[in-house]
XYZ file of C-alpha atoms in Angstrom:
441
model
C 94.112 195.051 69.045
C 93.649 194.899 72.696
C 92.080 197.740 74.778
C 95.362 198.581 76.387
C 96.714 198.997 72.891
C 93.418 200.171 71.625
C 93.978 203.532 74.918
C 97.331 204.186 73.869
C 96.665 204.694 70.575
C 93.358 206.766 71.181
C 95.213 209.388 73.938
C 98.603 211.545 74.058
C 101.763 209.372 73.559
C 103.659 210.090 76.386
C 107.115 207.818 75.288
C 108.740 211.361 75.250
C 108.353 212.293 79.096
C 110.686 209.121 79.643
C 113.630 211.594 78.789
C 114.393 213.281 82.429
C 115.047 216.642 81.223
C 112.378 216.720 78.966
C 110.337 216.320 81.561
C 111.199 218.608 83.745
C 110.849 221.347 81.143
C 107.223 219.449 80.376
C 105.929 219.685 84.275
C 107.547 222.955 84.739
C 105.303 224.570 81.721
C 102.111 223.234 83.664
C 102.720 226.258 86.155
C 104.383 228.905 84.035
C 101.563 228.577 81.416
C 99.137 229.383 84.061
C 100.686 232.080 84.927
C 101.540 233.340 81.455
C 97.584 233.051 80.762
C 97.043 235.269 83.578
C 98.821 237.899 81.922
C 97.260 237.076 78.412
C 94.018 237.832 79.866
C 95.144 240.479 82.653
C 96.791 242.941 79.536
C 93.836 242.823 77.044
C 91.192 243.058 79.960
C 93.237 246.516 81.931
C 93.593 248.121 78.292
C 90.247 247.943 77.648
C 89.185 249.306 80.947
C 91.595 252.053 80.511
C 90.545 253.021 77.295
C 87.310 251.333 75.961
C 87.515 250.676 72.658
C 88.302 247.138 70.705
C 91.342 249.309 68.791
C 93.429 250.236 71.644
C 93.265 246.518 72.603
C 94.546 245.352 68.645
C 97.064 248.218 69.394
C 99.109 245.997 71.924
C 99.164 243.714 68.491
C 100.300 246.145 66.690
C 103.241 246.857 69.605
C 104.095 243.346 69.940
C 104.397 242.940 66.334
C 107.811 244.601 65.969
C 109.378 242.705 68.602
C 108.296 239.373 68.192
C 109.658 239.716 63.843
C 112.609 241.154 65.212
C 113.968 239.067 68.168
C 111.742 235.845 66.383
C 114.476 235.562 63.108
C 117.208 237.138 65.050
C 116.433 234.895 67.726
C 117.105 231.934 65.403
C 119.907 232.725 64.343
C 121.502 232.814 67.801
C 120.007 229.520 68.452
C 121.891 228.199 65.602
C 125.497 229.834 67.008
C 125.312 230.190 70.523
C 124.820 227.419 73.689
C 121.119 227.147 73.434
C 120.817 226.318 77.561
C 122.252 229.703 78.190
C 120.405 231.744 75.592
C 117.471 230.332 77.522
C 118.523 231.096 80.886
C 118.937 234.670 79.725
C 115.529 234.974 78.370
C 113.765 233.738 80.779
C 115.444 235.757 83.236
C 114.344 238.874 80.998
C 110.333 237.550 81.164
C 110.277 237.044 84.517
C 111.663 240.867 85.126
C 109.141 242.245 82.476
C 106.014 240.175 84.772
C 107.455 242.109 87.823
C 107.243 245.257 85.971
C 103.755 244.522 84.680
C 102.985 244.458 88.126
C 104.669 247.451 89.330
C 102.584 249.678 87.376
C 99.204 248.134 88.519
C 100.486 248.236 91.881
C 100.834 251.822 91.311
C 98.357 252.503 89.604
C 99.853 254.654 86.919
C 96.394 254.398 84.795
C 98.557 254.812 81.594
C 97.913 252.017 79.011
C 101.215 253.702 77.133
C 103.327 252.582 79.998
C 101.313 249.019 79.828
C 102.138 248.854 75.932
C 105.639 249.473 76.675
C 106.143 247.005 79.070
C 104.078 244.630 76.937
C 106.620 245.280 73.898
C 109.530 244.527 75.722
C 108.486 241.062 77.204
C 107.627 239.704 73.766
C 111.204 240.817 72.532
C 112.399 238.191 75.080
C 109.475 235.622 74.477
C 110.759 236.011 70.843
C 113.830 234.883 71.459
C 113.127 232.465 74.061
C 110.914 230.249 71.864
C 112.512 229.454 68.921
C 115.392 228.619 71.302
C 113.382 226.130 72.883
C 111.812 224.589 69.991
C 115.162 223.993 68.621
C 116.389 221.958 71.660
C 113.257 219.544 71.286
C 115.330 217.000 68.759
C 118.753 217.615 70.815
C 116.389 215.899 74.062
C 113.905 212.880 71.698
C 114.611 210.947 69.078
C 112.809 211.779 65.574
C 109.684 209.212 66.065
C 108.680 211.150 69.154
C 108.558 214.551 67.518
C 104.787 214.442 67.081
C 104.275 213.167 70.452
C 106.601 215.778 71.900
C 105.002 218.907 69.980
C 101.049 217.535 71.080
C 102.629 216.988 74.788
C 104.091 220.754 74.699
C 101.143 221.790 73.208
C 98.691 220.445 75.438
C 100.226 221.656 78.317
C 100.233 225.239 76.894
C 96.518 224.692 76.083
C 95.408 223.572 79.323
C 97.144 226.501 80.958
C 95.583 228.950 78.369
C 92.130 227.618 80.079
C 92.714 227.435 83.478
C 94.249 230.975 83.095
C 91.657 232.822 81.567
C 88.748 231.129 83.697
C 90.406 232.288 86.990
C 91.932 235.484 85.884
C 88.864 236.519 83.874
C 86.541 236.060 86.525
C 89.385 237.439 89.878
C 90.092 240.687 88.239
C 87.223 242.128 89.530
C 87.958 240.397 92.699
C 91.719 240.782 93.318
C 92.607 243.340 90.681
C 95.602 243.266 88.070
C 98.261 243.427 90.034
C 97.887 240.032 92.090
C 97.707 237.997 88.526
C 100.773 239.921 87.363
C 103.152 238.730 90.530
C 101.246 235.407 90.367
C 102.914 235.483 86.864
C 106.131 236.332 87.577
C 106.605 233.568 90.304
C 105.300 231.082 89.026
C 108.260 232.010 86.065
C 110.630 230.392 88.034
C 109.570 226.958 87.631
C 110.728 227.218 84.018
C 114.287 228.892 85.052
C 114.954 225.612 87.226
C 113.961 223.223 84.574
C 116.438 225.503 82.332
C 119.044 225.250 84.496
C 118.755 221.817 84.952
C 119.443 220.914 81.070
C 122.896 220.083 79.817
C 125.125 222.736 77.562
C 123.775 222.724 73.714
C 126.515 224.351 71.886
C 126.121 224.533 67.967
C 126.580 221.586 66.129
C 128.011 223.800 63.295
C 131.655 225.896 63.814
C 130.654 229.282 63.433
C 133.285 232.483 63.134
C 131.968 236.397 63.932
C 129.219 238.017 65.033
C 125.675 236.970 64.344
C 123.866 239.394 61.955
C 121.733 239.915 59.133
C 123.483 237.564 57.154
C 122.914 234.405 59.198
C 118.919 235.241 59.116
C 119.105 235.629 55.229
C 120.547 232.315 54.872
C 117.563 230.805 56.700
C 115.111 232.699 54.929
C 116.907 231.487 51.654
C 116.817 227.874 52.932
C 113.413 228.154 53.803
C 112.668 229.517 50.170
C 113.664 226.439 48.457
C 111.723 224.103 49.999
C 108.388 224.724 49.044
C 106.432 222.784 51.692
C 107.579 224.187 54.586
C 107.229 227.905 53.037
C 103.450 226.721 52.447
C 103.029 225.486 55.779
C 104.017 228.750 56.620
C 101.502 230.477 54.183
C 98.286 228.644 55.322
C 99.005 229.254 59.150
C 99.302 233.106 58.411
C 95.682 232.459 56.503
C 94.439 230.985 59.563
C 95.904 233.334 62.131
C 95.385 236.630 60.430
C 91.920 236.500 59.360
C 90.780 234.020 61.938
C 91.661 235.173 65.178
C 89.181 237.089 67.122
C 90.434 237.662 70.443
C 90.767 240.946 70.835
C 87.292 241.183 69.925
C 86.685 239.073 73.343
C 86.262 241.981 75.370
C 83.972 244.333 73.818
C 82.221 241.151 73.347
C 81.908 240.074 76.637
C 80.422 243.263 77.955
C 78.351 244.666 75.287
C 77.087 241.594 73.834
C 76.749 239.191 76.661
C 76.734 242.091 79.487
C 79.783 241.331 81.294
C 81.716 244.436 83.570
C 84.996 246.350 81.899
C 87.111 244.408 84.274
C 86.112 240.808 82.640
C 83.996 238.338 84.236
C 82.644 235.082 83.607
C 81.604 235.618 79.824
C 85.125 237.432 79.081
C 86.893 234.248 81.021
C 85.010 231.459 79.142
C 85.627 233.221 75.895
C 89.643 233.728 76.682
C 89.216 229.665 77.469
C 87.019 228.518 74.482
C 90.020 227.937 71.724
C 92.499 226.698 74.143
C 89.642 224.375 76.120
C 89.456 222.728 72.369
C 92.908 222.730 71.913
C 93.346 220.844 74.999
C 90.963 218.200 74.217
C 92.347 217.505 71.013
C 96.058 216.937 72.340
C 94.214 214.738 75.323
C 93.096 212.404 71.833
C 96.039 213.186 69.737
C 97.335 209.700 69.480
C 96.418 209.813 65.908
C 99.216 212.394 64.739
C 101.509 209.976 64.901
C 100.283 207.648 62.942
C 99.191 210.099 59.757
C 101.429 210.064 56.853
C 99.574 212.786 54.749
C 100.651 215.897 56.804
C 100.573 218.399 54.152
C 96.586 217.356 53.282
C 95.471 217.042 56.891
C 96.713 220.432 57.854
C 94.906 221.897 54.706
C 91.290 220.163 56.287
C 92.248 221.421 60.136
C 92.807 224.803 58.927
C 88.883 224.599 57.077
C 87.709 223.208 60.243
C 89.098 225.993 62.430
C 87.720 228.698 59.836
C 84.465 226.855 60.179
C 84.708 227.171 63.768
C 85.367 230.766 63.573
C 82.563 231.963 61.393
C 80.407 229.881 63.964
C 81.093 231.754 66.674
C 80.773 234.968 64.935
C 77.293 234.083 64.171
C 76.318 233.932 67.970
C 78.260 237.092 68.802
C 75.830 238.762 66.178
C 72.767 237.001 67.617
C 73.730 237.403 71.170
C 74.192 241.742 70.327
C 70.306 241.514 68.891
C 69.046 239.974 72.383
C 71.828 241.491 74.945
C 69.747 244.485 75.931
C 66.885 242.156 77.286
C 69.177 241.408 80.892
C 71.256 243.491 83.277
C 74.119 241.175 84.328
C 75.789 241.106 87.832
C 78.984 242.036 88.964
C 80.483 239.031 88.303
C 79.332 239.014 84.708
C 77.376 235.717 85.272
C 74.968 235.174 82.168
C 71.558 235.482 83.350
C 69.304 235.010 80.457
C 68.549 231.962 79.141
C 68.730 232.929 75.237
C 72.466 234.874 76.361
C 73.399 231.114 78.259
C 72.393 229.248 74.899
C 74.489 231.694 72.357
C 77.438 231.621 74.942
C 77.379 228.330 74.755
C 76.849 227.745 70.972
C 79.976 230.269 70.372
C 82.048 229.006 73.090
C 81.501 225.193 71.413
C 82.388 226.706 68.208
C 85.733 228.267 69.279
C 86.664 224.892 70.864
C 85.745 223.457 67.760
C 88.577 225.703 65.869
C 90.749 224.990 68.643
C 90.883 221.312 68.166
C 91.377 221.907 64.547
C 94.531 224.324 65.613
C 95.930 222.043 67.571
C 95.796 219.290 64.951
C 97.109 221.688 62.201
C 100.181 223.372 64.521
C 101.721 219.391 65.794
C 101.565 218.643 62.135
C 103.779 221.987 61.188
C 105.666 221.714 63.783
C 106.472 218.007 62.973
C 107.180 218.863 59.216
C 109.950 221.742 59.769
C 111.697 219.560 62.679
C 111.901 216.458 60.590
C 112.811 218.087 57.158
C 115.830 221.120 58.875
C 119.061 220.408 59.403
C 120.257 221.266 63.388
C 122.365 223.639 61.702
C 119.422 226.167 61.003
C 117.051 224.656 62.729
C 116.970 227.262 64.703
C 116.874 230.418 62.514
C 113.764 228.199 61.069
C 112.251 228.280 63.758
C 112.495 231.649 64.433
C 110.188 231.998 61.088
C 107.894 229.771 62.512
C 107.378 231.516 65.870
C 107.191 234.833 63.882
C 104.620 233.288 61.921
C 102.766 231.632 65.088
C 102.909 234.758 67.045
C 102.999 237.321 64.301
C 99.570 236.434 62.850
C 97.725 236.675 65.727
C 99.546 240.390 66.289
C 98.372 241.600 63.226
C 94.608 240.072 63.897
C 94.430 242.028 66.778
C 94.924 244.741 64.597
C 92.484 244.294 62.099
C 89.785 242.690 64.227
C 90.296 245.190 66.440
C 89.895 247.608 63.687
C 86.821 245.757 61.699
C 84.950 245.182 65.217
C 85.031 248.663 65.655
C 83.461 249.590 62.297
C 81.668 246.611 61.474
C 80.593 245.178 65.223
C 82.627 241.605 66.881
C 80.481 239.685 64.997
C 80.374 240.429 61.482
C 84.060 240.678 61.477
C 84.408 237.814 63.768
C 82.163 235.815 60.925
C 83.832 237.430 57.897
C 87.172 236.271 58.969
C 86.123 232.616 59.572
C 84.709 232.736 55.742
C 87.888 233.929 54.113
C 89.900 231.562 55.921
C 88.154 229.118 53.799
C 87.830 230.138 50.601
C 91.755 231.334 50.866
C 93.498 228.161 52.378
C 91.529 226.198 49.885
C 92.807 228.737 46.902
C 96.471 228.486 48.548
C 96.188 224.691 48.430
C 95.107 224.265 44.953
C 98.133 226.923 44.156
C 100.477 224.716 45.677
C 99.886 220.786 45.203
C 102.789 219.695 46.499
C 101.782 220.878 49.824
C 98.661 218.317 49.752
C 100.683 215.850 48.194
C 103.278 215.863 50.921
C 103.448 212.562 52.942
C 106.147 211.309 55.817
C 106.885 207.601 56.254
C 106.519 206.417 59.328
């Protein structure tokens, strides 16, 4: 093998960007991410400053949660039966107006983290929507042998953005102040409502008669039920997700542990950017995926690796609480002592670690439903599989947010990277098919 043919199949395979709307909905994400991140960070950061306490922040989980089940599965089904181009339009169109609100009320100043909470649940009802939407127009755009290299492209965008976003909104809040990263948000929404508008009509493949209700989401709940692969694929990501995502620890971290300000800073930035940073990496190099066969077994090792990563990183939040006290940071939050430089760095490696692994684990999953659903109900599948993405992350913030409070960020920042372990191990052994489960490619 040459070293032309050796670089392409080392980095991302990019065969999918030849398709012109696919593309356009690609290059659009690199802004709207950004801006997306900014809010990400900007939400978390403003409730904690309101409010200070790690349980408020797993709160805004907890009010996401409902809305993202919700208009995730009901979402999916209207994928499935309406013109997916114009469900998209609409959603987006609904994001963008929640970003403006978000920064209305720092504008104002209303000081109310209720008001912030509301807002908050409303924008993921139309992010819930809006995703499984999308996902389900990916094999309408590439052929079947570019799904892998479509879902690492999508996903490397998103990752970049979730780094670039935290490490300038962590570290302007105290500079510029919510409300310039919430309008920076909402503009920068409206690259993704031209790319939108530039794709053809997607009507549904399938005839479908009435209104779109309960029913239609049973039926892909029921299809999902009888294929046991994709419910385990399902099952392991929620193991992951739920007891191995820390970030609304991130925080109280940053300022009691590493002596950052309430309003974020550098420490509160680079730990926002840690999982995405290795997430990003790992879709640069993700010219592998495609060529793996045993999908089922190598998301069972990327989900070890990112609980691995976790308990890592929990392990310099608890050494970096024993030494905090010895510094007084700056404004800025800039790390000043060497000992709080060395754990930052040790737990920042170790999140990027886990986020390599994620990314690795999530183009696999991804890959697996698209290839094995029918168009059909590819969408209401979908919708599971954002409310699984998205859910589990909710409800960490709810118990992290909980257990950091009781136990302190890093024991319950540690404890959760453990029990990913031992449980996705225990749910692979209960389920051999999933490790057995190979593709042909």
């Amino acid at each position: 093998m040459g070293v032309r043919a050796r670089l392409r199949a080392t980095f991302a395979d990019t065969r999918p960007l030849a398709n012109a709307d696919f593309r356009r909905l690609w290059t659009a994400n690199i802004v709207t991410v950004i801006g997306a991140q900014l809010t990400v960070v900007a939400v978390p950061a403003q409730i904690y400053a309101l409010t200070r306490s790690s349980a408020m922040v797993g709160l805004a989980g907890l009010f996401a949660l409902v809305p993202l089940v919700v208009g995730g599965l009901y979402g999916g089904a209207l994928a499935d039966h309406l013109d997916r181009r114009r469900l998209l339009l609409v959603t987006t169109t609904g994001i963008i107006l929640t970003s403006a609100a978000f920064w209305l009320q720092a504008a104002l100043d209303l000081g109310s983290v209720w008001v912030l909470l509301l807002i908050f649940a409303a924008q993921q009802a139309f992010f819930a929507v809006n995703q499984p939407t999308r996902a389900a127009v990916l094999p309408r755009l590439i052929p079947p042998d570019q799904l892998p290299a479509g879902n690492a492209l999508n996903m490397t965008v998103m990752q970049f953005g979730a780094i670039a976003g935290p490490l300038v909104g962590g570290a302007l809040i105290p500079v510029l102040g919510y409300a310039a990263l919430y309008g920076i948000d909402a503009l920068f929404l409206l690259a993704t409502f031209w790319a939108v508008w530039r794709l053809p009509a997607m009507p549904p493949t399938a005839r479908t008669t009435g209104r779109v209700g309960l029913a239609h989401v049973l039926d892909g709940l029921r299809y999902l039920r009888l294929h046991t692969v994709l419910l385990m694929s399902f099952v392991v990501d929620l193991i992951a997700m739920i007891f191995g995502m820390p970030r609304a620890l991130f925080p109280q971290v940053a300022h009691e542990s590493f002596g950052g300000p309430l309003e974020g800073g550098v420490a509160f930035a680079v730990l926002m950017a840690a999982i995405p940073l290795g997430a990003a990496l790992g879709g640069v190099f993700s010219g592998w995926v495609s060529r793996v066969s045993r999908q089922g077994l190598a998301v069972v090792l990327a989900i070890v690796v990112w609980g691995l990563g976790i308990t890592g990183a929990g392990l310099a939040f608890l050494l970096a609480t024993r030494v905090g006290g010895e510094v007084r940071l700056g404004p800025a939050g800039l790390v000043g002592s060497q000992h709080l430089q060395l754990l930052l760095l040790l737990a920042v490696g170790s999140l990027a670690v886990a986020g390599a692994a994620d990314m690795a684990s999530a183009a696999f999953r991804s890959t697996m439903l698209m290839e094995a659903a029918e168009d059909d109900v590819r969408g209401r599948l979908q919708g599971v599989f954002f409310v699984v993405v998205v859910g589990g992350p909710r409800i960490a913030d709810v118990l992290h947010g909980g257990a950091g409070s009781l136990l302190g960020p890093g024991v319950a920042t540690a404890g959760g990277g453990v029990l990913v372990v031992v449980l996705v191990v225990v749910a692979a052994l209960a389920a051999p098919a999933f490790i057995r489960y190979r593709v042909q490619r």
